[in-house]
mmCIF file of C-alpha atoms and ligand atoms in Angstrom:
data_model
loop_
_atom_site.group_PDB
_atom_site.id
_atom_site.type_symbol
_atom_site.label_atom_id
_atom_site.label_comp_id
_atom_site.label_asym_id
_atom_site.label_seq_id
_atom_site.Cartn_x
_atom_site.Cartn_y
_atom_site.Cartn_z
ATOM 1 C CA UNK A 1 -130.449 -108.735 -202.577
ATOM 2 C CA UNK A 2 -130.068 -105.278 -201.373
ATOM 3 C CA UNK A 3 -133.200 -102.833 -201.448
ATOM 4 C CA UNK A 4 -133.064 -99.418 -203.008
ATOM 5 C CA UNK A 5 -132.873 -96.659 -199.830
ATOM 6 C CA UNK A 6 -136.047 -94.251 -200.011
ATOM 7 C CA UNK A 7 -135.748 -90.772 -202.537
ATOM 8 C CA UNK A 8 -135.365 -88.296 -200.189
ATOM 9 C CA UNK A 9 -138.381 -87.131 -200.788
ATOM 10 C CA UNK A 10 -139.967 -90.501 -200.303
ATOM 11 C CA UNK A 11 -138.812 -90.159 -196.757
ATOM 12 C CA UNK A 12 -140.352 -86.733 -196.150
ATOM 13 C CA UNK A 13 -143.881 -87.335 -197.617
ATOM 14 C CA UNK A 14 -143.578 -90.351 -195.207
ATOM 15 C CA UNK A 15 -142.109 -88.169 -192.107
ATOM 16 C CA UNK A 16 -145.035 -85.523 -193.081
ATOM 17 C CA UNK A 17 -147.876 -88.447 -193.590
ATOM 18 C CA UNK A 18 -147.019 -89.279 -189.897
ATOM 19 C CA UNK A 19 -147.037 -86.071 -188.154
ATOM 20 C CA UNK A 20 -150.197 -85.215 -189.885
ATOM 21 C CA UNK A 21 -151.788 -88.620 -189.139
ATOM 22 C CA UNK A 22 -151.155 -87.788 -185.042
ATOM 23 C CA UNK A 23 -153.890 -84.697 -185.673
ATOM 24 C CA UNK A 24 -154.658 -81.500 -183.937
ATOM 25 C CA UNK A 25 -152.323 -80.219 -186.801
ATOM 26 C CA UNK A 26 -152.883 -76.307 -187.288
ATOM 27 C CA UNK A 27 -152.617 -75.110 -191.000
ATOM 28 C CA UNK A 28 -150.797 -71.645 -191.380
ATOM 29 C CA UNK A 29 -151.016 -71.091 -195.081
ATOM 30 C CA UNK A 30 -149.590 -68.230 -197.595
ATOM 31 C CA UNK A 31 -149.760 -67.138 -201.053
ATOM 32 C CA UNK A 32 -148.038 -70.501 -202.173
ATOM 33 C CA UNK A 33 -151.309 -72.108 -201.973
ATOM 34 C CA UNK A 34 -153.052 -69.829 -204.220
ATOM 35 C CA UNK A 35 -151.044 -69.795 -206.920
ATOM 36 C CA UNK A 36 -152.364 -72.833 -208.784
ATOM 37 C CA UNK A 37 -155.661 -70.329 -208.585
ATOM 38 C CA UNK A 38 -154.242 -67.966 -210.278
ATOM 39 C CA UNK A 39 -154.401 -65.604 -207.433
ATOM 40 C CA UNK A 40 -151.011 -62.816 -207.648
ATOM 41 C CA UNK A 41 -149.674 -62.041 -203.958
ATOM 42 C CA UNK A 42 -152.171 -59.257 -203.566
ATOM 43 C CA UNK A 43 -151.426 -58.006 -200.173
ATOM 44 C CA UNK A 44 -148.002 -57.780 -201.901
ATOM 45 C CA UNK A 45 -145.748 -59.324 -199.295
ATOM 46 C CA UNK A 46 -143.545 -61.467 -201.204
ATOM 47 C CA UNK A 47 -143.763 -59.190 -204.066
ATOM 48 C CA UNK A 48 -142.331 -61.541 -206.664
ATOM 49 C CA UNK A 49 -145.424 -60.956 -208.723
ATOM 50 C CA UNK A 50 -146.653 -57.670 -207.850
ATOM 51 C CA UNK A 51 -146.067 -54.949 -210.371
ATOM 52 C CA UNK A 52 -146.411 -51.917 -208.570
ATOM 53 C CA UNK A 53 -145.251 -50.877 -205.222
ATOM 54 C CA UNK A 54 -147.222 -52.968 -202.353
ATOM 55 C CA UNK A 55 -149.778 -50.001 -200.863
ATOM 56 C CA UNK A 56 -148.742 -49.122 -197.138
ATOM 57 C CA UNK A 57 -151.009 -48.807 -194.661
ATOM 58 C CA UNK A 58 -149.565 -44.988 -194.488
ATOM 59 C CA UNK A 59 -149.842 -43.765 -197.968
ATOM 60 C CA UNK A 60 -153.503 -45.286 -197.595
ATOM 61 C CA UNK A 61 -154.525 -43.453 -194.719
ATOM 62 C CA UNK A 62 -152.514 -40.292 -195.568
ATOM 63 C CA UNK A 63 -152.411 -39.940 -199.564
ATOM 64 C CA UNK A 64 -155.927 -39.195 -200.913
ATOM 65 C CA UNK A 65 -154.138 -39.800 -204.455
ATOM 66 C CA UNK A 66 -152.444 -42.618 -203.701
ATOM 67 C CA UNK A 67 -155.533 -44.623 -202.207
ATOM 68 C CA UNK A 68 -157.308 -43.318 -205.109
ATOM 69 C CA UNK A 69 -154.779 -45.175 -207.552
ATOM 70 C CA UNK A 70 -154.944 -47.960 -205.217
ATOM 71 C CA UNK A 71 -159.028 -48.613 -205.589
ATOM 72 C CA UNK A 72 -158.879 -48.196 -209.235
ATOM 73 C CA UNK A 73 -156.312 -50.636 -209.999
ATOM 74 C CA UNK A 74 -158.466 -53.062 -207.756
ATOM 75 C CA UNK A 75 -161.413 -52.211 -209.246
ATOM 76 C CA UNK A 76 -159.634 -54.270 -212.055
ATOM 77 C CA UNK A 77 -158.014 -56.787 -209.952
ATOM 78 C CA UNK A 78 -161.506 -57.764 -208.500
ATOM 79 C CA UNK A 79 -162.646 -59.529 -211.234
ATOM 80 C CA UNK A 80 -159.819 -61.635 -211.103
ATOM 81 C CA UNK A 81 -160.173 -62.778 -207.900
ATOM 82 C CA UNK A 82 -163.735 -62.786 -208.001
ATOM 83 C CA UNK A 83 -163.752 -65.518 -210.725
ATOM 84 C CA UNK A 84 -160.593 -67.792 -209.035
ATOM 85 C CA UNK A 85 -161.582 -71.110 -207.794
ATOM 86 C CA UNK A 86 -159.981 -73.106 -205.256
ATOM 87 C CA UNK A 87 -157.217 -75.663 -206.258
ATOM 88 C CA UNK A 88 -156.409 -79.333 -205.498
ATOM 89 C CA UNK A 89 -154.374 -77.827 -202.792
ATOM 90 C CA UNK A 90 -157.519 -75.572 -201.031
ATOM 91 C CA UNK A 91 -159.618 -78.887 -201.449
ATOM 92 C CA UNK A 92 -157.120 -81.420 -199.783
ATOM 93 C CA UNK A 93 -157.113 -79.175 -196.971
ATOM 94 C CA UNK A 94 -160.687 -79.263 -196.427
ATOM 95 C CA UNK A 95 -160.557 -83.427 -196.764
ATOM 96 C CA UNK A 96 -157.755 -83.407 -193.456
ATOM 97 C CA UNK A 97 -160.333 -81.047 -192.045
ATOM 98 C CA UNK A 98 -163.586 -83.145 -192.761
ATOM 99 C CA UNK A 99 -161.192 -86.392 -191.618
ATOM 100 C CA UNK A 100 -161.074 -84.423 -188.047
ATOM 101 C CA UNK A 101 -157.341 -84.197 -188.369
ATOM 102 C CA UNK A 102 -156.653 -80.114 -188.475
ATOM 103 C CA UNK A 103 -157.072 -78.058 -185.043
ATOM 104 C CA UNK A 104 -157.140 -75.139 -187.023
ATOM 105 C CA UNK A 105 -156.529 -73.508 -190.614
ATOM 106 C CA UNK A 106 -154.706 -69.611 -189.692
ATOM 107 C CA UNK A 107 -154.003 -68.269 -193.054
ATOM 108 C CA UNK A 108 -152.338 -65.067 -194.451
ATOM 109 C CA UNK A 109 -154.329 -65.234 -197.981
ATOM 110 C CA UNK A 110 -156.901 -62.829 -198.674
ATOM 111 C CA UNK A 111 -158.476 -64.257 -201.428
ATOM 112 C CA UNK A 112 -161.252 -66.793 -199.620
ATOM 113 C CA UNK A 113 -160.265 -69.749 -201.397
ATOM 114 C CA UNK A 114 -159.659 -71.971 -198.105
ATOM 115 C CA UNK A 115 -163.272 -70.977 -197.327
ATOM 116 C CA UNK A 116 -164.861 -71.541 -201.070
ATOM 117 C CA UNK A 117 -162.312 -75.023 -201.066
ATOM 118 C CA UNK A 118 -165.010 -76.286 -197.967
ATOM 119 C CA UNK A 119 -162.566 -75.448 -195.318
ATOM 120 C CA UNK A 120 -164.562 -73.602 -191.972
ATOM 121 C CA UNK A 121 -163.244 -71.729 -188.875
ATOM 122 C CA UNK A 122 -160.471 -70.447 -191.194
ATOM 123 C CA UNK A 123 -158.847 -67.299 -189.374
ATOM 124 C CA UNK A 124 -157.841 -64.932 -191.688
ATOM 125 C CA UNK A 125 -154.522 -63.626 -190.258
ATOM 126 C CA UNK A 126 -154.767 -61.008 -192.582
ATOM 127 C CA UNK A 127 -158.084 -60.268 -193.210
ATOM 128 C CA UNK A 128 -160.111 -60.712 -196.604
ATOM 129 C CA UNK A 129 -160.724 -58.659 -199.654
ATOM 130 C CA UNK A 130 -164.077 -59.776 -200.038
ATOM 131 C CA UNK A 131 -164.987 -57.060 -197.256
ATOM 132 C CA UNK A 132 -164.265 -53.642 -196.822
ATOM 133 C CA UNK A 133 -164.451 -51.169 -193.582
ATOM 134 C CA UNK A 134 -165.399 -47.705 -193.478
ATOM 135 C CA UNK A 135 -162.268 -45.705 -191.715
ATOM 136 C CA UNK A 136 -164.546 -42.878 -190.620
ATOM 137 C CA UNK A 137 -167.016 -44.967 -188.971
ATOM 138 C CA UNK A 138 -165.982 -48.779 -188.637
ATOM 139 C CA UNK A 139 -168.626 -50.366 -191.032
ATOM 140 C CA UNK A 140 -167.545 -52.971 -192.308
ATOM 141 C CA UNK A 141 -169.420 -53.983 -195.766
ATOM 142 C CA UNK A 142 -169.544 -56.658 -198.170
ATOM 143 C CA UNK A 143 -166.493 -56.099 -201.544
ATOM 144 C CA UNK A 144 -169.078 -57.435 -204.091
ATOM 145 C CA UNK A 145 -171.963 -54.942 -203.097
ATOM 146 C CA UNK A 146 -169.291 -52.295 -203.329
ATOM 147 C CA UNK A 147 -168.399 -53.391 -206.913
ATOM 148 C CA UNK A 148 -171.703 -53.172 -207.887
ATOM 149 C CA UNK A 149 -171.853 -49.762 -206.846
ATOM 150 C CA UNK A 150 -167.880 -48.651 -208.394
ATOM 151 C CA UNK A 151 -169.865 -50.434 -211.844
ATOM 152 C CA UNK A 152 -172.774 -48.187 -211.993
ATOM 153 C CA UNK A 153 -170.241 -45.157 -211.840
ATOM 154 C CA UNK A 154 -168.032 -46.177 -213.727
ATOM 155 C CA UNK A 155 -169.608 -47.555 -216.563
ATOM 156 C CA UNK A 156 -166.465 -47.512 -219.056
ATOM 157 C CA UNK A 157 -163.376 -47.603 -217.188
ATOM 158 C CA UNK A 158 -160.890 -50.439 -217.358
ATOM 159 C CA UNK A 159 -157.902 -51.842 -219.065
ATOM 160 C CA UNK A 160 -158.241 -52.989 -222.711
ATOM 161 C CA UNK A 161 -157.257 -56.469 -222.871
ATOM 162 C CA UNK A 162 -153.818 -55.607 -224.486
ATOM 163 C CA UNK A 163 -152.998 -53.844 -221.171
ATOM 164 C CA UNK A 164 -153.285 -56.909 -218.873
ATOM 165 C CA UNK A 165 -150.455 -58.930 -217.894
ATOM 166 C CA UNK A 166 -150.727 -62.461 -218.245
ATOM 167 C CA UNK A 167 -150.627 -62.587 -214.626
ATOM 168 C CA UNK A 168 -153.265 -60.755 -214.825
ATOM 169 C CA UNK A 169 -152.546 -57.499 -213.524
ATOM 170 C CA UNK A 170 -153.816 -54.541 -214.989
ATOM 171 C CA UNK A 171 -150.857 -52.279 -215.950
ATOM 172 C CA UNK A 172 -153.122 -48.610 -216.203
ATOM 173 C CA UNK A 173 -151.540 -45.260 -216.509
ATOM 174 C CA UNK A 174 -151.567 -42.708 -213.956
ATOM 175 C CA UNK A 175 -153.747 -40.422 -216.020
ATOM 176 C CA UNK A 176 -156.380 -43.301 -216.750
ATOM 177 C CA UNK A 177 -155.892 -44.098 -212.746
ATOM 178 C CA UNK A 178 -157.498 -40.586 -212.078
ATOM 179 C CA UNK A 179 -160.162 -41.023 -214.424
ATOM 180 C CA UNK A 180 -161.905 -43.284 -212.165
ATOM 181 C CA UNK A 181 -164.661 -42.555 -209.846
ATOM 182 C CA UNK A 182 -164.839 -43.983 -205.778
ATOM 183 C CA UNK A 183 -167.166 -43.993 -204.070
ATOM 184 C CA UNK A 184 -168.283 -42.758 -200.138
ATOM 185 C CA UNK A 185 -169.134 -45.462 -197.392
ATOM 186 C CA UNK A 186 -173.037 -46.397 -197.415
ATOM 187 C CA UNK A 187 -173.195 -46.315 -193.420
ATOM 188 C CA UNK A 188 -172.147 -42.614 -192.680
ATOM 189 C CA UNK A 189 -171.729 -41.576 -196.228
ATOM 190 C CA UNK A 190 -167.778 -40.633 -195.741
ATOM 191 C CA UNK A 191 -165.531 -42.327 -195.358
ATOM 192 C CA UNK A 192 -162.455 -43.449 -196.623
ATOM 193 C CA UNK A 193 -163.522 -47.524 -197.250
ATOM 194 C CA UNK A 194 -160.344 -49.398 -196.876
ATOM 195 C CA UNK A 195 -160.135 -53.184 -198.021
ATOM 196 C CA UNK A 196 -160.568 -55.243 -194.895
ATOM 197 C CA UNK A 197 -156.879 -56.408 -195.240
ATOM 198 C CA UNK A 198 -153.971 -55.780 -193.230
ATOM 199 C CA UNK A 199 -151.792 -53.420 -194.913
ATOM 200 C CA UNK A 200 -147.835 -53.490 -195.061
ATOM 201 C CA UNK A 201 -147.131 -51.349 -191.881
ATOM 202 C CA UNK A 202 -150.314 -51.768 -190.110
ATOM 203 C CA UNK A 203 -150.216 -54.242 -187.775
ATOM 204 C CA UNK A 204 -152.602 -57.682 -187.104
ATOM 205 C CA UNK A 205 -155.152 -56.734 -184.778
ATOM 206 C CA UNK A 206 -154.346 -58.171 -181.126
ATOM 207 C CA UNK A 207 -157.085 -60.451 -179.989
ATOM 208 C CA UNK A 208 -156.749 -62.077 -183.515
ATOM 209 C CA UNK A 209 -152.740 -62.707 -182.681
ATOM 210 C CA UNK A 210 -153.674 -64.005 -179.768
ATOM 211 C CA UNK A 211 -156.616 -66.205 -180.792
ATOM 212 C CA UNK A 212 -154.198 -67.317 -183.732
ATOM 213 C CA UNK A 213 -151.357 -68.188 -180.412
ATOM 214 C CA UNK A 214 -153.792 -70.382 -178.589
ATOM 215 C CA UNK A 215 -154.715 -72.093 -181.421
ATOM 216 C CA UNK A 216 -150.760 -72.831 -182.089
ATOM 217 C CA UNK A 217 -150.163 -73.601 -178.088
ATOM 218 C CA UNK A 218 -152.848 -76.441 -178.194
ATOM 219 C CA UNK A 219 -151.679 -77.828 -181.685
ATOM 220 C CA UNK A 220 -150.282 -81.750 -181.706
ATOM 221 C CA UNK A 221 -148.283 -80.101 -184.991
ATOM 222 C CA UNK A 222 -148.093 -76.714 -186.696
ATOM 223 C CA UNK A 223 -147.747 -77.370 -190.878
ATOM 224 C CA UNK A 224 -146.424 -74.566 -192.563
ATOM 225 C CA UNK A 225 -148.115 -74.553 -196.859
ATOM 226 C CA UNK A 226 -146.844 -72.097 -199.256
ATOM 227 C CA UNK A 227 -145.134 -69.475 -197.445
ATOM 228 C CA UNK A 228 -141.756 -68.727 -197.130
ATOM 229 C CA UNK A 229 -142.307 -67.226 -193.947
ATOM 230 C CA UNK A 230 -140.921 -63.519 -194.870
ATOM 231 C CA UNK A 231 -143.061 -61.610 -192.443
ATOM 232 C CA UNK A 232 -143.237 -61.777 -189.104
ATOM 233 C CA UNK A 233 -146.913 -61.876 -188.687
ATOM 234 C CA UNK A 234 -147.106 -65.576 -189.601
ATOM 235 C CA UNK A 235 -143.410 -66.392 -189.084
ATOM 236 C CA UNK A 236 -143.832 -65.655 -185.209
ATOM 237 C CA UNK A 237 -146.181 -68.858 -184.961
ATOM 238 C CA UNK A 238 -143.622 -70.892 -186.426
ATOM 239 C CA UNK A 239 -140.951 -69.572 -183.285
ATOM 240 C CA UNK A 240 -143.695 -70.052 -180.949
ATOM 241 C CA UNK A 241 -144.832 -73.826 -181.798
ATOM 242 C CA UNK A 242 -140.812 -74.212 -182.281
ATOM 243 C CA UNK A 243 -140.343 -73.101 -178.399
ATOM 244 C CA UNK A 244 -142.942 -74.922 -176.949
ATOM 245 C CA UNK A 245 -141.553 -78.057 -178.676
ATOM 246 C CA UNK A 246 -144.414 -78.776 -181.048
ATOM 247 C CA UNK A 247 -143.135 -80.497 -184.309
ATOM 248 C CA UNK A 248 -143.466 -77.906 -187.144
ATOM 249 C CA UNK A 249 -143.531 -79.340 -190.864
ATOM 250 C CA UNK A 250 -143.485 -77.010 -194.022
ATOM 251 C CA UNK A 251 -144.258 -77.738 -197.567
ATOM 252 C CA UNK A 252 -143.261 -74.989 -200.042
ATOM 253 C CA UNK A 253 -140.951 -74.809 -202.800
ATOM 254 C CA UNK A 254 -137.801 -73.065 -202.587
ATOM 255 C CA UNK A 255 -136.360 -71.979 -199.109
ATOM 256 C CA UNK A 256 -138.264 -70.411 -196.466
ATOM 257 C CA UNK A 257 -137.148 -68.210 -193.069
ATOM 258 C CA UNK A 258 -138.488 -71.544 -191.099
ATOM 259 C CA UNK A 259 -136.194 -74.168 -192.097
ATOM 260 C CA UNK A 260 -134.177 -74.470 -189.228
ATOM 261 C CA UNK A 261 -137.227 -74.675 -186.948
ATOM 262 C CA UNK A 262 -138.737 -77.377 -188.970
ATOM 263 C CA UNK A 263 -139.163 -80.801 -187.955
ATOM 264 C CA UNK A 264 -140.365 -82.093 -191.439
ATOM 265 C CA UNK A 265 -139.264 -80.284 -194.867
ATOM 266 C CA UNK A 266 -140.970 -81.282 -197.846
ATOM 267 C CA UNK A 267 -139.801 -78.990 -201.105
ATOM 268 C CA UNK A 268 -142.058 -79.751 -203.445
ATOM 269 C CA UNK A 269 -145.482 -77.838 -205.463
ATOM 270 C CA UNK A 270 -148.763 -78.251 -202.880
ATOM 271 C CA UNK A 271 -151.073 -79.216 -205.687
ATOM 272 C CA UNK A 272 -148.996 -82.883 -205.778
ATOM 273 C CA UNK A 273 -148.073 -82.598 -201.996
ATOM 274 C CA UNK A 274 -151.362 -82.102 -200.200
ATOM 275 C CA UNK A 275 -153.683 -83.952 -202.751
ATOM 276 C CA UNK A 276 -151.301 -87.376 -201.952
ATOM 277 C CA UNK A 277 -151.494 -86.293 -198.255
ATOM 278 C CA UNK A 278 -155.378 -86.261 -198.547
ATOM 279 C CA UNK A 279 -155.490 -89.696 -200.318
ATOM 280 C CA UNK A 280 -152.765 -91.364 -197.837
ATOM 281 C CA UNK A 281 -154.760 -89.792 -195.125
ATOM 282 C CA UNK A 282 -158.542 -89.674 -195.757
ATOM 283 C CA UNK A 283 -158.815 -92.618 -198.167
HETATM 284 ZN ZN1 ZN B 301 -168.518 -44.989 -192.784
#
């Protein structure tokens, strides 16, 4: 009697089950994850489901217009992420958490879900659009207060429901772009306010790289989930735990810029991956 050899894929839930069963692992985490919430990549770095042209950090700061266009269309877009809920995939992290297994959960997501999913110490690599900071004067201020506040002045603008995409993104003219009203920073009462996110050509603020560096230099494992690694920002972890000789395992589907660095390459969706993980692991 001969027995079957393992799927493939067998082998690497197995391979993936051990590293993460050692501990100390460090989560770095990217728009894959949110998907299943129905969260588009916002920050717009994969771009696969972003409509427009991602904003730059430049035409923010420099075109009144542009960053104008860019608050309306979010106005919209709030409510979307607003009402997203964390998936199977947000909640399985939080179980290898609560089982003392993680050393850390570094995301590049905006959206809050790790957080909302009953994940803590998350370090958003990116920041988070449920703040915003004042450019004139630093404050930084809560998103849903500021909604509140675009609401009362603009009582009737939005998309009508035959203008949204069925990813959800609200495809508004220029002209109805201009119609809407911002509005100035509460603190100093100028502004511009600027979602607390890091913007394509701005660059991660320093002591977060560096808190996000330690983290990675005293992880037993770094695990890569949902990102295919595009930008530099979270790719560099991957080339640091990958010098320093610390096992690096990534779950996504399709190819990412990390798989010859990885030690463990599962190719599969996250909501069946990390859910068995949880239930191997946590019991
Ligand atoms: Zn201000």
């Amino acid at each position: 009697m001969t027995l079957a050899p393992p799927s493939p894929a067998g082998t690497a839930m197995d391979a993936l089950a051990a590293l993460v069963a050692d501990g100390d692992v460090v989560v770095l985490s990217g728009a894959g994850l949110s998907t299943d919430s129905g969260i588009p990549d916002y920050r717009g770095v994969t771009g696969s489901l972003r409509r427009h042209t991602p904003m730059t950090y430049q035409t923010f700061t420099r075109d009144p217009r542009g960053r104008h266009r860019y608050w309306a269309r979010s106005f919209v877009g709030w409510r979307q992420i607003r009402e997203a809920q964390p998936n199977d995939g947000h909640r399985a992290v939080a179980a290898l958490q609560a089982a003392a297994l993680l050393g850390g959960v570094i995301t590049q997501n905006v959206d809050g879900l790790h957080q909302a999913g009953g994940a803590s110490d998350v370090v958003e690599l990116h920041g988070g659009l449920d703040r915003t900071v004042c450019l004139g004067c630093g404050d930084v201020a809560d998103r849903a207060g500021l909604d509140d506040r675009l609401r009362a002045v603009n009582p009737d603008f939005g998309p009508r429901v035959e203008e949204i995409n069925p990813d959800g993104d609200a495809e508004l003219p220029d002209e109805l772009l201009d119609g809407f009203v911002m509005v100035d920073c509460l603190a100093c009462g100028g502004g511009p306010l600027k979602p607390d996110v890091v913007f394509f050509g701005e660059t991660v603020p320093r002591d977060r790289v560096d808190g996000c560096f330690a983290r990675v230099e005293g992880a037993g494992s770094l695990l890569v989930l949902g990102s295919s690694l595009t930008v530099m920002s979270g790719y560099r972890f991957v080339l640091h735990a990958a010098k320093l000789g610390i096992p690096v395992a990534i779950v996504n589907v399709g190819p990412t810029r990390g798989d010859a660095k990885a030690d463990v390459r599962v190719d599969a969706p996250l909501g069946e991956v990390l859910p068995a993980l949880a239930a191997r692991l946590c019991g």
